[in-house]
């Protein structure tokens, strides 16, 4: 048996509490509060205490899916990414970069948001990039 | 937020909480407020519903949804006429005071009482308490911004803080509480149609030149400049997709099918989108409509940083490997960019991405993983690696120089109740769920606490619609209808009804109005007109009260 805690930040509201994910044999088994954290001071709300619970849910997407004959079917990464690259390049050539829109995400990390807006602005060539901050 | 969360406990002597269900939306911030109250700080809560923090407040009033600007103008007027304004602050640090003063003079307390439903003496109590108990912090959330007058509301909040000198001091300021964990960071990183990272405008030629140079290897040809044309917002992109003007949408970890206003319209538009890519951890309502679905990784399966409401950049650390063949979202974007032939995406880790962010974003200039490791978190602005971070903003000056008072005229919401749709619907969150419920509704404990949507209705209104002990109602607006259980409660103002928006099967956003604020482009989630009809028979699936979820537990998803 191998057990350790990983200090991280709560994925729910914008308060930014810190929590420890409890990892037993490479599986998440629970959450512990972080005692010395300036925001959460050893506390968490019920959402924070359950922050690990959805991670291994059976509904998690495990592979890329591509729509074929009206249905979403399993695909490889190579297949899915090649299809997207081809489609986006074609649409951009045909109707210009502003015919493509990109949604960044308030649930993803800073680094991911940075990359996706760089992708929209530099690779696609559009400022059509926004997220659900307003919602 | 202009303040830091810990300052609420140690420095603030007064809180004005408006449009924020703090105890449910931001529980650990509510804890700080209540601790401050124990040492004598005053708590004022203004909301269309008597929420939990409202019960603890020293002063609580309900007000009519959408009358916020009138309310603020009334408070500003009282503070000025009673001589409670901070003259020194106004003289040294602000401009345009006279114009604002002239406008709010048109809002005597009697008129404001009529417009808002807050009694005259209540207006005086709130104004006097807020203006005299310095430092005072205003806390607000989507209750202020999700209106067609959202920007006006925010300007009004700033007026009130400046008038009383409550800015640039510990514990005194203007504090929008961010609903989602990384809304702040997503904005900071340029996840917005008008700005690059660090709020550098896309319309500024110098900024365009700077980023075109920095990102030259990602551009189709090294010399092609970036676009200086302001892009579309989420709401506009969805409509443009419906009209065929946008042909492809790439949606990363968002679920507009539940979070957008007017779901029927959103569905129609997304169904018409020629090529829809959705990257998420679950097959959300939006992903079900996609042409390609890419499995991303959850927060526990990747490294990175989030930035919370008080501008604190903190680490997210990988604890386990991603499930199945899912990938961290940053890797997906990098691979896709590579497939499209772009350079500049060969990052080996999120740490390397942050190094590029720091180079191009002045407010993040001093943020490195090494420092985060050592210090735990850093609050921006943090321009250099020697800078300790900034707990509260606007200390000696505003970023634009002088603080500008706005004269904000009052406008009614886009849709008012009438004979056909006599109730005002307002939407919001509850303690146990988060946003569209994708994650929390798959957490056994949270799901068992609250499994169904419900409508809050005042007892007088229950009688008016002839509810007669029935527990089911049909709620309709000009855009659609849903059926759900009802909770009769005095917490809500008569004439107003409330629905939490987390639940797909009775989605509040089928009803909401897509009318948007002309500047911020936020839909008016917080006000629309609806009709409520009692349905005969009771719902046998059991209680909707989140403390009586027991009977439902057997009938729903059981894992
Ligand atoms: S533990 Fe609760 S209050 Fe803290 S960040 Fe998470 S959801 Fe917000």
Coordinates of C-alpha atoms in Angstrom, one line a residue, chain A residues 4 6-19 21 23 26-28 37-47 50-68 72 75-92 94-95 98-119 121-135, chain B residues 5 24-25 27-28 32 35 142 146 178-183 185-187 189-193 195-197 202 215 218-219 226-227 229 231-234 237 245-250 252-254 260 275 277 280-282 288-293 295-296 299-302 304-305 307-309 312 314-317 320 323-327 329-330 332-333 339-340 342 344-345 347 350 354 356-357 360 369 431 434 439-440 442-443 445 520 522 525 559:
Chain A
X4 CA 0.4 10.2 0.2
X6 CA -1.1 16.2 -2.6
X7 CA -1.7 19.8 -1.7
X8 CA -3.9 21.6 -4.4
X9 CA -6.6 24.2 -4.9
X10 CA -10.3 23.5 -4.7
X11 CA -11.9 23.3 -8.1
X12 CA -15.3 24.8 -7.2
X13 CA -15.9 28.4 -6.2
X14 CA -13.7 31.4 -6.5
X15 CA -12.8 31.6 -2.8
X16 CA -9.7 29.5 -3.6
X17 CA -9.4 27.2 -0.5
X18 CA -6.5 24.8 -0.4
X19 CA -7.0 21.1 0.2
X21 CA -6.1 15.1 -2.0
X23 CA -4.0 9.2 -2.7
X26 CA -2.8 5.8 -7.3
X27 CA -6.5 6.3 -6.4
X28 CA -8.2 9.3 -4.9
X37 CA -3.6 28.1 4.3
X38 CA -4.3 31.9 4.5
X39 CA -7.8 31.6 3.0
X40 CA -9.2 28.3 4.2
X41 CA -7.3 28.1 7.5
X42 CA -8.1 24.4 7.9
X43 CA -11.7 24.7 6.8
X44 CA -13.6 23.6 3.8
X45 CA -17.3 23.7 2.7
X46 CA -19.2 20.6 1.8
X47 CA -18.2 21.1 -1.9
X50 CA -16.2 16.3 -1.8
X51 CA -13.8 17.7 -4.4
X52 CA -12.4 14.3 -5.2
X53 CA -15.7 12.5 -5.7
X54 CA -16.4 13.1 -9.4
X55 CA -12.9 12.3 -10.6
X56 CA -13.4 8.6 -11.0
X57 CA -17.0 8.6 -11.9
X58 CA -17.9 6.0 -14.5
X59 CA -19.3 8.7 -16.8
X60 CA -15.8 10.2 -17.3
X61 CA -14.9 10.4 -21.0
X62 CA -12.0 8.0 -21.6
X63 CA -11.3 8.4 -25.3
X64 CA -11.9 10.9 -28.1
X65 CA -15.3 10.6 -29.9
X66 CA -16.1 11.4 -33.5
X67 CA -19.5 11.7 -35.0
X68 CA -20.1 9.1 -37.7
X72 CA -20.6 9.6 -31.5
X75 CA -11.7 7.4 -32.1
X76 CA -8.0 7.6 -31.6
X77 CA -6.3 10.9 -30.7
X78 CA -4.6 11.0 -34.0
X79 CA -7.8 10.6 -35.9
X80 CA -9.7 13.2 -33.8
X81 CA -7.0 15.8 -33.9
X82 CA -6.3 15.3 -37.6
X83 CA -10.0 15.7 -38.4
X84 CA -10.2 19.0 -36.3
X85 CA -7.0 20.4 -37.9
X86 CA -8.2 19.6 -41.4
X87 CA -11.7 21.1 -40.8
X88 CA -10.5 24.2 -39.0
X89 CA -7.9 24.9 -41.7
X90 CA -10.5 24.4 -44.5
X91 CA -13.1 26.7 -42.9
X92 CA -10.4 29.3 -42.2
X94 CA -12.9 29.3 -47.1
X95 CA -14.6 31.9 -44.8
X98 CA -13.6 35.1 -37.9
X99 CA -15.8 32.2 -39.0
X100 CA -14.3 30.2 -36.1
X101 CA -15.0 30.8 -32.4
X102 CA -13.3 29.5 -29.3
X103 CA -14.5 29.1 -25.7
X104 CA -11.9 29.4 -23.0
X105 CA -12.9 28.1 -19.6
X106 CA -13.3 29.3 -16.0
X107 CA -12.8 25.7 -14.9
X108 CA -9.4 25.2 -16.6
X109 CA -6.0 26.4 -15.4
X110 CA -4.4 29.7 -16.2
X111 CA -1.9 27.9 -18.4
X112 CA -4.7 26.2 -20.4
X113 CA -6.6 29.5 -20.8
X114 CA -3.4 31.2 -22.0
X115 CA -2.8 28.4 -24.5
X116 CA -6.3 28.4 -25.9
X117 CA -6.4 32.2 -26.5
X118 CA -3.0 32.0 -28.0
X119 CA -4.3 29.2 -30.3
X121 CA -5.4 34.5 -31.8
X122 CA -2.2 33.2 -33.4
X123 CA -3.1 29.9 -35.0
X124 CA -6.6 30.6 -36.1
X125 CA -6.2 34.4 -36.3
X126 CA -9.4 35.6 -34.5
X127 CA -10.2 37.4 -31.3
X128 CA -13.4 35.3 -31.1
X129 CA -12.4 33.9 -27.8
X130 CA -14.4 34.2 -24.6
X131 CA -15.6 32.2 -21.6
X132 CA -18.6 31.9 -19.4
X133 CA -17.4 34.5 -16.8
X134 CA -20.6 36.3 -17.5
X135 CA -22.8 33.3 -16.8
Chain B
X5 CA -10.3 37.7 1.8
X24 CA -24.1 29.2 -0.2
X25 CA -22.0 30.6 -3.1
X27 CA -19.2 29.7 2.3
X28 CA -15.7 30.4 3.5
X32 CA -14.9 35.5 7.6
X35 CA -16.2 36.3 12.4
X142 CA -23.9 37.7 -10.2
X146 CA -26.4 39.5 -14.6
X178 CA -16.2 35.1 -8.5
X179 CA -18.5 32.2 -8.9
X180 CA -16.3 29.7 -10.6
X181 CA -12.8 28.7 -9.4
X182 CA -10.9 30.3 -12.2
X183 CA -13.0 33.0 -13.7
X185 CA -7.6 33.6 -14.1
X186 CA -9.4 33.0 -17.3
X187 CA -10.0 36.8 -17.7
X189 CA -5.1 35.1 -19.3
X190 CA -7.0 36.9 -22.1
X191 CA -9.9 34.5 -22.4
X192 CA -11.9 37.6 -23.5
X193 CA -12.6 38.9 -27.0
X195 CA -7.9 41.8 -24.5
X196 CA -4.7 39.8 -24.5
X197 CA -3.3 38.4 -21.2
X202 CA -6.3 44.1 -28.9
X215 CA 4.1 34.6 -31.1
X218 CA 2.8 30.4 -34.2
X219 CA 1.6 32.7 -37.0
X226 CA -2.5 39.5 -35.1
X227 CA -6.1 40.6 -35.6
X229 CA -10.6 43.5 -34.4
X231 CA -14.0 39.4 -31.2
X232 CA -17.4 38.1 -30.3
X233 CA -18.6 37.2 -26.8
X234 CA -19.9 33.7 -25.9
X237 CA -20.8 33.5 -30.9
X245 CA -21.7 33.3 -39.6
X246 CA -19.6 31.2 -37.3
X247 CA -19.0 27.9 -38.9
X248 CA -17.0 26.1 -36.2
X249 CA -16.9 26.4 -32.4
X250 CA -14.2 24.9 -30.2
X252 CA -13.2 23.9 -23.8
X253 CA -14.8 22.8 -20.6
X254 CA -17.9 24.9 -20.8
X260 CA -26.6 30.2 -21.4
X275 CA -18.5 21.9 -36.8
X277 CA -15.7 20.6 -31.0
X280 CA -14.6 18.2 -21.4
X281 CA -14.4 15.5 -18.8
X282 CA -18.1 14.4 -19.1
X288 CA -23.9 15.5 -26.9
X289 CA -24.3 17.9 -29.8
X290 CA -20.6 17.9 -30.9
X291 CA -19.0 16.5 -34.0
X292 CA -15.8 15.7 -32.1
X293 CA -15.5 15.2 -28.4
X295 CA -11.6 13.9 -23.2
X296 CA -9.8 16.4 -20.9
X299 CA -8.1 19.3 -11.7
X300 CA -6.7 16.3 -9.8
X301 CA -5.0 14.9 -12.9
X302 CA -2.9 17.8 -14.1
X304 CA -1.2 24.3 -13.3
X305 CA -2.5 27.3 -11.4
X307 CA -6.4 32.5 -9.6
X308 CA -9.0 33.0 -7.0
X309 CA -11.3 36.0 -6.3
X312 CA -4.2 35.0 -5.6
X314 CA -2.1 29.2 -6.5
X315 CA -0.9 25.8 -7.6
X316 CA -3.0 23.0 -8.9
X317 CA -1.1 19.7 -8.5
X320 CA -3.3 10.8 -10.0
X323 CA -8.5 8.3 -16.4
X324 CA -8.4 6.1 -19.5
X325 CA -6.9 7.8 -22.5
X326 CA -7.9 11.3 -21.4
X327 CA -5.3 14.1 -21.6
X329 CA -6.3 20.2 -21.6
X330 CA -2.9 22.0 -22.0
X332 CA -4.5 18.7 -26.1
X333 CA -4.2 22.3 -27.2
X339 CA -1.2 19.3 -36.1
X340 CA -2.1 22.6 -37.7
X342 CA 2.0 26.0 -35.8
X344 CA 5.3 28.0 -30.4
X345 CA 3.4 25.2 -28.7
X347 CA 5.8 23.3 -24.0
X350 CA 2.5 24.0 -17.4
X354 CA 3.7 30.2 -17.0
X356 CA 5.9 32.7 -21.2
X357 CA 2.8 34.2 -19.5
X360 CA 4.2 38.9 -21.7
X369 CA 6.4 28.1 -10.0
X431 CA -24.8 25.3 -1.5
X434 CA -21.7 24.1 -8.7
X439 CA -19.3 17.7 -11.4
X440 CA -21.3 18.1 -8.2
X442 CA -21.9 13.2 -9.9
X443 CA -20.6 13.4 -6.4
X445 CA -22.9 13.2 -1.1
X520 CA -20.6 43.6 -20.8
X522 CA -24.1 39.6 -19.9
X525 CA -30.4 36.0 -15.8
X559 CA -23.4 4.9 -7.5

